[in-house]
Coordinates of C-alpha atoms and ligand atoms in Angstrom, one line a residue:
X726 CA 13.4 -2.2 -5.7
X727 CA 13.7 -3.3 -9.2
X728 CA 16.5 -5.6 -10.2
X729 CA 18.5 -5.6 -13.5
X730 CA 17.7 -8.4 -16.0
X731 CA 21.1 -10.0 -15.7
X732 CA 20.8 -10.4 -12.0
X733 CA 17.1 -11.6 -12.2
X734 CA 18.4 -14.2 -14.8
X735 CA 21.1 -15.4 -12.5
X736 CA 18.5 -15.8 -9.7
X737 CA 16.0 -17.5 -11.9
X738 CA 18.6 -19.9 -13.3
X739 CA 19.6 -20.7 -9.6
X740 CA 16.0 -22.0 -9.1
X741 CA 16.1 -24.2 -12.2
X742 CA 14.5 -21.8 -14.8
X743 CA 16.5 -22.2 -18.1
X744 CA 17.9 -18.9 -19.6
X745 CA 19.9 -18.3 -22.7
X746 CA 23.7 -18.3 -22.5
X747 CA 24.9 -14.6 -21.8
X748 CA 27.7 -12.4 -20.6
X749 CA 27.5 -9.0 -19.0
X750 CA 29.8 -6.4 -20.5
X751 CA 30.7 -2.7 -20.0
X752 CA 32.4 -1.6 -23.3
X753 CA 32.1 -2.2 -26.9
X754 CA 35.4 -4.3 -26.9
X755 CA 34.0 -6.7 -24.2
X756 CA 30.8 -6.9 -26.2
X757 CA 32.7 -7.9 -29.3
X758 CA 34.7 -10.6 -27.4
X759 CA 31.6 -12.0 -25.7
X760 CA 29.8 -12.4 -29.0
X761 CA 32.9 -14.2 -30.4
X762 CA 32.9 -16.6 -27.4
X763 CA 29.2 -17.2 -28.0
X764 CA 30.0 -17.7 -31.8
X765 CA 26.4 -17.3 -33.0
X766 CA 24.1 -14.4 -33.7
X767 CA 23.5 -12.3 -30.6
X768 CA 21.0 -10.0 -28.9
X769 CA 22.6 -7.0 -27.3
X770 CA 20.4 -5.9 -24.4
X771 CA 20.6 -2.7 -22.6
X772 CA 20.7 -3.2 -18.8
X773 CA 18.3 -0.4 -17.8
X774 CA 15.5 -0.4 -15.2
X775 CA 12.7 0.4 -17.5
X776 CA 10.0 -1.6 -19.2
X777 CA 9.5 -1.9 -22.9
X778 CA 13.2 -1.7 -23.7
X779 CA 12.7 -3.4 -27.0
X780 CA 10.3 -0.8 -28.4
X781 CA 12.5 2.0 -27.0
X782 CA 15.5 0.7 -29.1
X783 CA 17.3 -1.1 -26.0
X784 CA 17.5 -4.5 -27.8
X785 CA 19.6 -5.1 -30.9
X786 CA 19.8 -8.3 -32.7
X787 CA 23.0 -8.8 -34.5
X788 CA 23.5 -11.5 -37.1
X789 CA 26.8 -10.4 -38.5
X790 CA 29.3 -10.6 -35.6
X791 CA 31.5 -8.0 -37.2
X792 CA 28.9 -5.5 -36.5
X793 CA 28.9 -6.1 -32.7
X794 CA 31.4 -3.5 -31.8
X795 CA 29.6 -0.7 -33.8
X796 CA 26.1 -1.7 -32.5
X797 CA 27.2 -2.0 -28.8
X798 CA 29.0 1.5 -29.2
X799 CA 25.7 3.0 -30.4
X800 CA 23.9 1.4 -27.4
X801 CA 26.3 2.7 -24.9
X802 CA 25.9 6.2 -26.2
X803 CA 22.3 6.1 -26.1
X804 CA 19.5 6.7 -23.4
X805 CA 16.6 4.3 -23.1
X806 CA 13.6 6.3 -21.7
X807 CA 16.0 8.7 -20.1
X808 CA 18.3 6.1 -18.6
X809 CA 21.8 5.9 -19.9
X810 CA 23.2 2.6 -20.8
X811 CA 26.1 1.5 -18.7
X812 CA 26.0 -2.3 -19.1
X813 CA 25.0 -4.6 -21.9
X814 CA 23.8 -8.3 -21.7
X815 CA 25.2 -10.1 -24.8
X816 CA 22.9 -13.0 -25.3
X817 CA 22.7 -15.8 -27.7
X818 CA 20.0 -14.7 -30.2
X819 CA 17.0 -17.1 -29.9
X820 CA 15.0 -18.6 -32.7
X821 CA 11.7 -17.9 -31.2
X822 CA 8.7 -20.1 -32.1
X823 CA 6.3 -18.8 -29.5
X824 CA 6.3 -16.2 -26.8
X825 CA 4.4 -16.6 -23.5
X826 CA 3.6 -14.5 -20.5
X827 CA 4.1 -15.7 -16.9
X828 CA 4.2 -13.5 -13.8
X829 CA 3.7 -13.7 -10.1
X830 CA 2.9 -10.6 -8.2
X831 CA 1.4 -9.5 -4.8
X832 CA -2.3 -8.6 -5.1
X833 CA -2.6 -6.3 -2.2
X834 CA -6.3 -6.1 -2.1
X835 CA -6.7 -9.9 -2.1
X836 CA -3.7 -10.1 0.3
X837 CA -2.4 -13.0 -1.7
X838 CA 0.1 -13.8 -4.5
X839 CA -1.5 -14.0 -7.9
X840 CA -0.1 -16.0 -10.8
X841 CA -0.9 -14.5 -14.2
X842 CA -0.2 -16.4 -17.5
X843 CA -1.0 -16.0 -21.1
X844 CA -0.3 -17.7 -24.3
X845 CA 0.4 -14.4 -26.0
X846 CA 3.6 -13.0 -24.5
X847 CA 6.0 -10.3 -25.5
X848 CA 3.9 -7.2 -24.9
X849 CA 3.4 -5.6 -21.6
X850 CA 0.6 -7.0 -19.3
X851 CA -1.3 -3.8 -19.4
X852 CA -1.6 -4.0 -23.1
X853 CA -2.5 -7.7 -23.0
X854 CA -5.2 -6.9 -20.3
X855 CA -6.7 -4.3 -22.6
X856 CA -6.7 -6.2 -25.8
X857 CA -7.4 -9.7 -24.6
X858 CA -8.4 -9.8 -20.9
X859 CA -10.1 -13.3 -21.4
X860 CA -6.9 -14.9 -22.5
X861 CA -5.1 -14.0 -19.1
X862 CA -5.2 -17.0 -16.7
X863 CA -5.3 -16.0 -13.1
X864 CA -4.6 -18.1 -10.1
X865 CA -4.5 -17.0 -6.5
X866 CA -2.0 -18.8 -4.2
X867 CA -3.2 -19.3 -0.6
X868 CA -0.3 -18.2 1.3
X869 CA -1.1 -20.7 4.1
X870 CA -0.9 -23.7 1.7
X871 CA 1.7 -25.0 -0.6
X872 CA 1.5 -24.2 -4.2
X873 CA 1.3 -27.7 -5.7
X874 CA 2.7 -29.0 -9.1
X875 CA -0.7 -30.0 -10.3
X876 CA -2.0 -26.5 -9.8
X877 CA 0.9 -25.1 -11.9
X878 CA 0.3 -27.6 -14.7
X879 CA -3.5 -26.6 -14.5
X880 CA -2.4 -23.0 -15.2
X881 CA -0.3 -24.1 -18.2
X882 CA -3.1 -26.2 -19.5
X883 CA -5.7 -23.1 -19.2
X884 CA -3.1 -21.0 -21.0
X885 CA -3.6 -23.3 -23.9
X886 CA 0.1 -24.4 -24.5
X887 CA 0.6 -27.7 -26.5
X888 CA 0.1 -30.8 -24.4
X889 CA 3.8 -31.9 -24.8
X890 CA 4.9 -28.8 -23.0
X891 CA 2.4 -28.4 -20.2
X892 CA 4.5 -30.1 -17.6
X893 CA 7.6 -28.1 -18.5
X894 CA 5.8 -24.7 -18.4
X895 CA 4.1 -25.9 -15.1
X896 CA 7.4 -26.6 -13.6
X897 CA 8.8 -23.2 -14.7
X898 CA 5.8 -21.6 -13.0
X899 CA 6.5 -23.5 -9.8
X900 CA 10.3 -22.4 -10.0
X901 CA 9.1 -18.9 -10.5
X902 CA 7.0 -19.1 -7.4
X903 CA 10.0 -20.4 -5.4
X904 CA 11.9 -17.2 -6.6
X905 CA 9.0 -15.0 -5.6
X906 CA 9.0 -16.3 -2.0
X907 CA 12.6 -16.8 -1.4
X908 CA 13.7 -13.4 -2.6
X909 CA 10.8 -11.4 -1.0
X910 CA 9.6 -10.3 -4.4
X911 CA 6.5 -8.2 -5.1
X912 CA 6.8 -9.1 -8.8
X913 CA 8.6 -11.9 -10.5
X914 CA 7.9 -12.0 -14.2
X915 CA 9.1 -13.7 -17.3
X916 CA 8.0 -11.9 -20.5
X917 CA 8.5 -13.5 -22.8
X918 CA 8.9 -17.1 -21.9
X919 CA 9.9 -18.5 -25.2
X920 CA 9.7 -21.8 -27.0
X921 CA 12.6 -22.6 -29.3
X922 CA 13.8 -25.8 -30.9
X923 CA 16.2 -25.9 -28.0
X924 CA 13.4 -26.1 -25.4
X925 CA 11.5 -23.4 -23.2
X926 CA 13.5 -20.5 -21.6
X927 CA 13.2 -17.2 -20.1
X928 CA 14.2 -14.6 -22.7
X929 CA 13.5 -11.8 -20.3
X930 CA 13.5 -11.6 -16.6
X931 CA 11.9 -9.0 -14.2
X932 CA 12.2 -9.0 -10.5
X933 CA 11.1 -6.4 -8.0
X934 CA 12.1 -6.9 -4.4
X935 CA 10.1 -5.6 -1.5
X936 CA 12.0 -2.6 -0.2
X937 CA 11.1 -3.5 3.4
X938 CA 12.7 -6.9 3.0
X939 CA 15.7 -5.9 1.0
X940 CA 17.9 -5.8 4.0
X941 CA 17.9 -9.5 4.2
X942 CA 18.4 -10.2 0.4
X943 CA 22.3 -9.9 0.7
X944 CA 22.9 -12.1 -2.3
X945 CA 21.0 -9.6 -4.5
X946 CA 22.7 -6.6 -3.0
X947 CA 26.1 -8.3 -3.7
X948 CA 25.3 -9.1 -7.4
X949 CA 23.8 -5.7 -8.0
X950 CA 26.5 -4.1 -6.2
X951 CA 24.2 -1.9 -4.1
X952 CA 25.8 0.1 -1.3
X953 CA 24.4 -1.0 2.1
X954 CA 24.3 2.5 3.5
X955 CA 22.1 4.1 0.8
X956 CA 19.9 6.7 2.5
X957 CA 17.2 8.8 1.2
X958 CA 18.7 12.1 2.1
X959 CA 17.7 15.6 1.2
X960 CA 19.5 18.7 2.4
X961 CA 17.3 21.6 3.5
X962 CA 17.9 25.3 4.5
X963 CA 17.2 25.0 8.2
X964 CA 19.4 24.1 11.3
X965 CA 17.8 21.0 12.9
X966 CA 18.7 17.8 11.2
X967 CA 15.8 15.3 11.0
X968 CA 16.5 11.6 10.9
X969 CA 13.8 9.0 11.0
X970 CA 13.1 5.4 10.0
X971 CA 10.7 5.4 7.1
X972 CA 9.7 8.3 4.9
X973 CA 6.4 8.8 6.5
X974 CA 7.8 9.0 9.9
X975 CA 10.6 11.3 8.9
X976 CA 8.1 13.7 7.2
X977 CA 6.0 13.7 10.3
X978 CA 9.1 14.6 12.4
X979 CA 9.7 17.5 10.1
X980 CA 6.1 18.7 10.3
X981 CA 6.2 18.4 14.1
X982 CA 9.4 20.5 14.2
X983 CA 7.9 23.3 12.0
X984 CA 4.8 23.3 14.3
X985 CA 6.9 24.3 17.2
X986 CA 8.9 26.9 15.1
X987 CA 11.9 24.7 14.1
X988 CA 13.5 24.6 10.6
X989 CA 14.7 21.3 9.3
X990 CA 18.2 21.1 7.9
X991 CA 17.8 17.6 6.4
X992 CA 15.4 14.9 5.5
X993 CA 17.1 11.6 6.2
X994 CA 15.3 8.3 6.0
X995 CA 17.5 5.5 7.3
X996 CA 14.9 2.9 6.1
X997 CA 13.7 -0.2 7.7
X998 CA 16.0 -2.4 9.7
X999 CA 19.1 -0.1 9.7
X1000 CA 22.2 -1.5 11.4
X1001 CA 24.0 0.0 14.3
X1002 CA 26.7 1.1 11.7
X1003 CA 24.2 2.7 9.3
X1004 CA 22.7 4.8 12.3
X1005 CA 26.2 6.1 13.1
X1006 CA 26.8 7.0 9.4
X1007 CA 23.5 8.8 9.1
X1008 CA 24.3 11.0 12.1
X1009 CA 27.9 11.5 11.0
X1010 CA 26.4 12.6 7.6
X1011 CA 24.1 15.2 9.0
X1012 CA 26.5 16.7 11.4
X1013 CA 29.2 17.1 8.6
X1014 CA 26.8 19.9 7.6
X1015 CA 28.0 23.0 9.5
X1016 CA 24.5 24.5 9.5
X1017 CA 23.3 21.7 11.7
X1018 CA 22.9 22.8 15.4
X1019 CA 20.8 20.0 16.7
X1020 CA 20.0 16.5 15.5
X1021 CA 16.4 15.3 16.0
X1022 CA 16.6 11.4 15.7
X1023 CA 12.9 10.0 15.5
X1024 CA 12.7 6.2 15.6
X1025 CA 9.7 4.1 16.1
X1026 CA 11.3 0.6 15.9
X1027 CA 9.6 -1.8 13.8
X1028 CA 12.1 -3.8 11.8
X1029 CA 14.6 -1.4 13.2
X1030 CA 15.7 -2.3 16.7
X1031 CA 15.9 0.3 19.3
X1032 CA 19.0 -1.2 20.9
X1033 CA 20.9 -1.0 17.6
X1034 CA 19.8 2.6 17.3
X1035 CA 21.1 3.4 20.9
X1036 CA 24.5 1.8 20.2
X1037 CA 24.8 3.6 16.9
X1038 CA 24.2 6.8 18.8
X1039 CA 26.8 6.0 21.4
X1040 CA 29.4 5.0 18.8
X1041 CA 29.1 8.2 16.8
X1042 CA 29.2 10.4 20.1
X1043 CA 32.6 8.6 20.8
X1044 CA 34.0 9.1 17.4
X1045 CA 32.7 12.5 16.4
X1046 CA 34.7 15.7 16.6
X1047 CA 31.8 18.1 16.5
X1048 CA 29.7 18.3 19.6
X1049 CA 26.2 18.5 18.3
X1050 CA 23.3 17.9 20.8
X1051 CA 21.2 14.9 19.7
X1052 CA 17.6 14.7 20.8
X1053 CA 16.4 11.1 20.7
X1054 CA 12.9 9.8 20.4
X1055 CA 13.0 6.1 20.9
X1056 CA 10.3 3.6 21.1
X1057 CA 9.3 0.3 19.4
X1058 CA 11.1 -3.0 19.0
X1059 CA 13.5 -3.6 21.9
X1060 CA 12.8 -0.3 23.5
X1061 CA 13.7 -1.5 27.0
X1062 CA 17.1 -2.5 26.0
X1063 CA 17.7 0.7 23.9
X1064 CA 16.6 3.0 26.5
X1065 CA 18.7 1.2 29.1
X1066 CA 21.7 1.7 26.9
X1067 CA 21.1 5.4 26.5
X1068 CA 20.3 5.9 30.2
X1069 CA 23.5 4.1 31.2
X1070 CA 25.6 6.4 29.1
X1071 CA 24.0 9.4 30.7
X1072 CA 21.9 10.4 27.7
X1073 CA 18.3 11.4 27.8
X1074 CA 15.6 10.4 25.4
X1075 CA 11.9 11.0 24.8
X1076 CA 9.2 8.5 23.9
X1077 CA 6.9 11.0 22.3
X1078 CA 7.6 12.5 19.0
X1079 CA 6.0 15.7 20.0
X1080 CA 8.0 16.2 23.2
X1081 CA 11.2 15.4 21.3
X1082 CA 10.4 17.9 18.6
X1083 CA 9.6 20.6 21.2
X1084 CA 13.0 19.9 22.9
X1085 CA 14.9 20.0 19.8
X1086 CA 13.5 23.4 18.9
X1087 CA 14.2 24.7 22.5
X1088 CA 17.8 23.6 22.5
X1089 CA 18.3 25.1 19.1
X1090 CA 16.8 28.5 20.1
X1091 CA 18.8 28.5 23.4
X1092 CA 22.0 28.3 21.3
X1093 CA 21.6 31.7 19.5
Ligands
LIG1153 P1 11.6 -5.6 -22.8 O1 11.2 -4.9 -24.1 O2 12.3 -4.7 -21.9 O3 10.5 -6.4 -22.2 O4 12.7 -6.6 -23.3 P2 12.6 -8.2 -23.8 O5 13.9 -8.8 -23.2 O6 11.4 -8.9 -23.3 O7 12.7 -8.2 -25.3 C1 11.6 -7.6 -26.1 C2 11.3 -8.4 -27.3 O8 12.5 -8.6 -28.1 C3 10.9 -9.8 -27.0 O9 9.6 -10.0 -26.7 C4 11.4 -10.6 -28.2 O10 10.4 -10.6 -29.2 C5 12.5 -9.8 -28.6 N1 13.9 -10.5 -28.3 C6 14.5 -10.4 -27.1 N2 15.5 -11.3 -27.1 C7 15.5 -12.0 -28.3 C8 16.3 -12.9 -28.9 O11 17.3 -13.3 -28.2 N3 16.0 -13.4 -30.1 C9 14.9 -12.9 -30.8 N4 14.7 -13.3 -31.9 N5 14.1 -11.9 -30.2 C10 14.4 -11.5 -29.0
LIG1154 MN1 10.2 -8.2 -21.6

């Protein structure tokens, strides 16, 4: 999941990376006021989750503060690569001497984080790699060892930055690595990292959090105001609601159902590590659809715990007004506890997806 620039900047700053003074606004009035508070020329930056905002017209530099309202109004009314602009970051305009590129991402084939850095920043890394691949410094971090200050300084030195700023750039690379680990990122990028008369700072900030770890990144969910019970949910024309944990498993559940002659009424992926409460909400959501005759809950616990699932099911059965049969396939993490909870409540369950799908179709057919 990609995080907005303003949130990423807060996170970066919290780990010691300098960022320019800024304020997040939602109206042209607020933008005007924020610019006056800053009292210097500003950059108005559209908070959209797309790369290359600058080129697409999402960043406006305003020297004459009387023009802020009008410029902000134009930005709010615009779309940047298809995404409408709801928030702007009003930031002190920087007098940029040089732009560098620094990023840390997960190299899946090497199974290690990789630091990439380049003296020429500003453009996208893909473009950099095409035009000047030899100028990109690459350093793999051994996940079993500590990433040390001298290694970060070595990267800065290889980039070719001036001697007097090697240690500062090195320490920012270390800070960025701390962000990467602490926030379960798959990418943490500063492009550009800029040199000004005031020092070195992150003019832009990009942070992508691993979706499977998002459940434990509560601070980010809070700043970004992301609802905790966001499901991947699609309504379909059939009458058996399919709920699974993970998109692949949910799709397999649908396939299995079709194989035995059933028709899915939903695709609902509760994601990894869903809470008891979210399981209840997911079931409530699907049975609020009157076409749904049977619920097929297909859980293979990994991060998701089978006991949480079982409790979520019991809670919903207690609270719900509609009496819809739920066919449960429950295995994986804490399965003994989960299956015990269901059995004690007099509920049956399956451990094989195939058996559960068959049963769901059978129950559904017997209801006609
Ligand atoms: P991106 O296009 O989405 O990557 O947005 P960035 O925040 O990286 O901005 C793109 C480019 O706009 C940067 O590389 C800078 O050249 C320029 N830019 C951004 N902020 C400022 C600023 O405060 N002052 C100046 N002079 N240029 C800026
Ligand atoms: Mn950028």
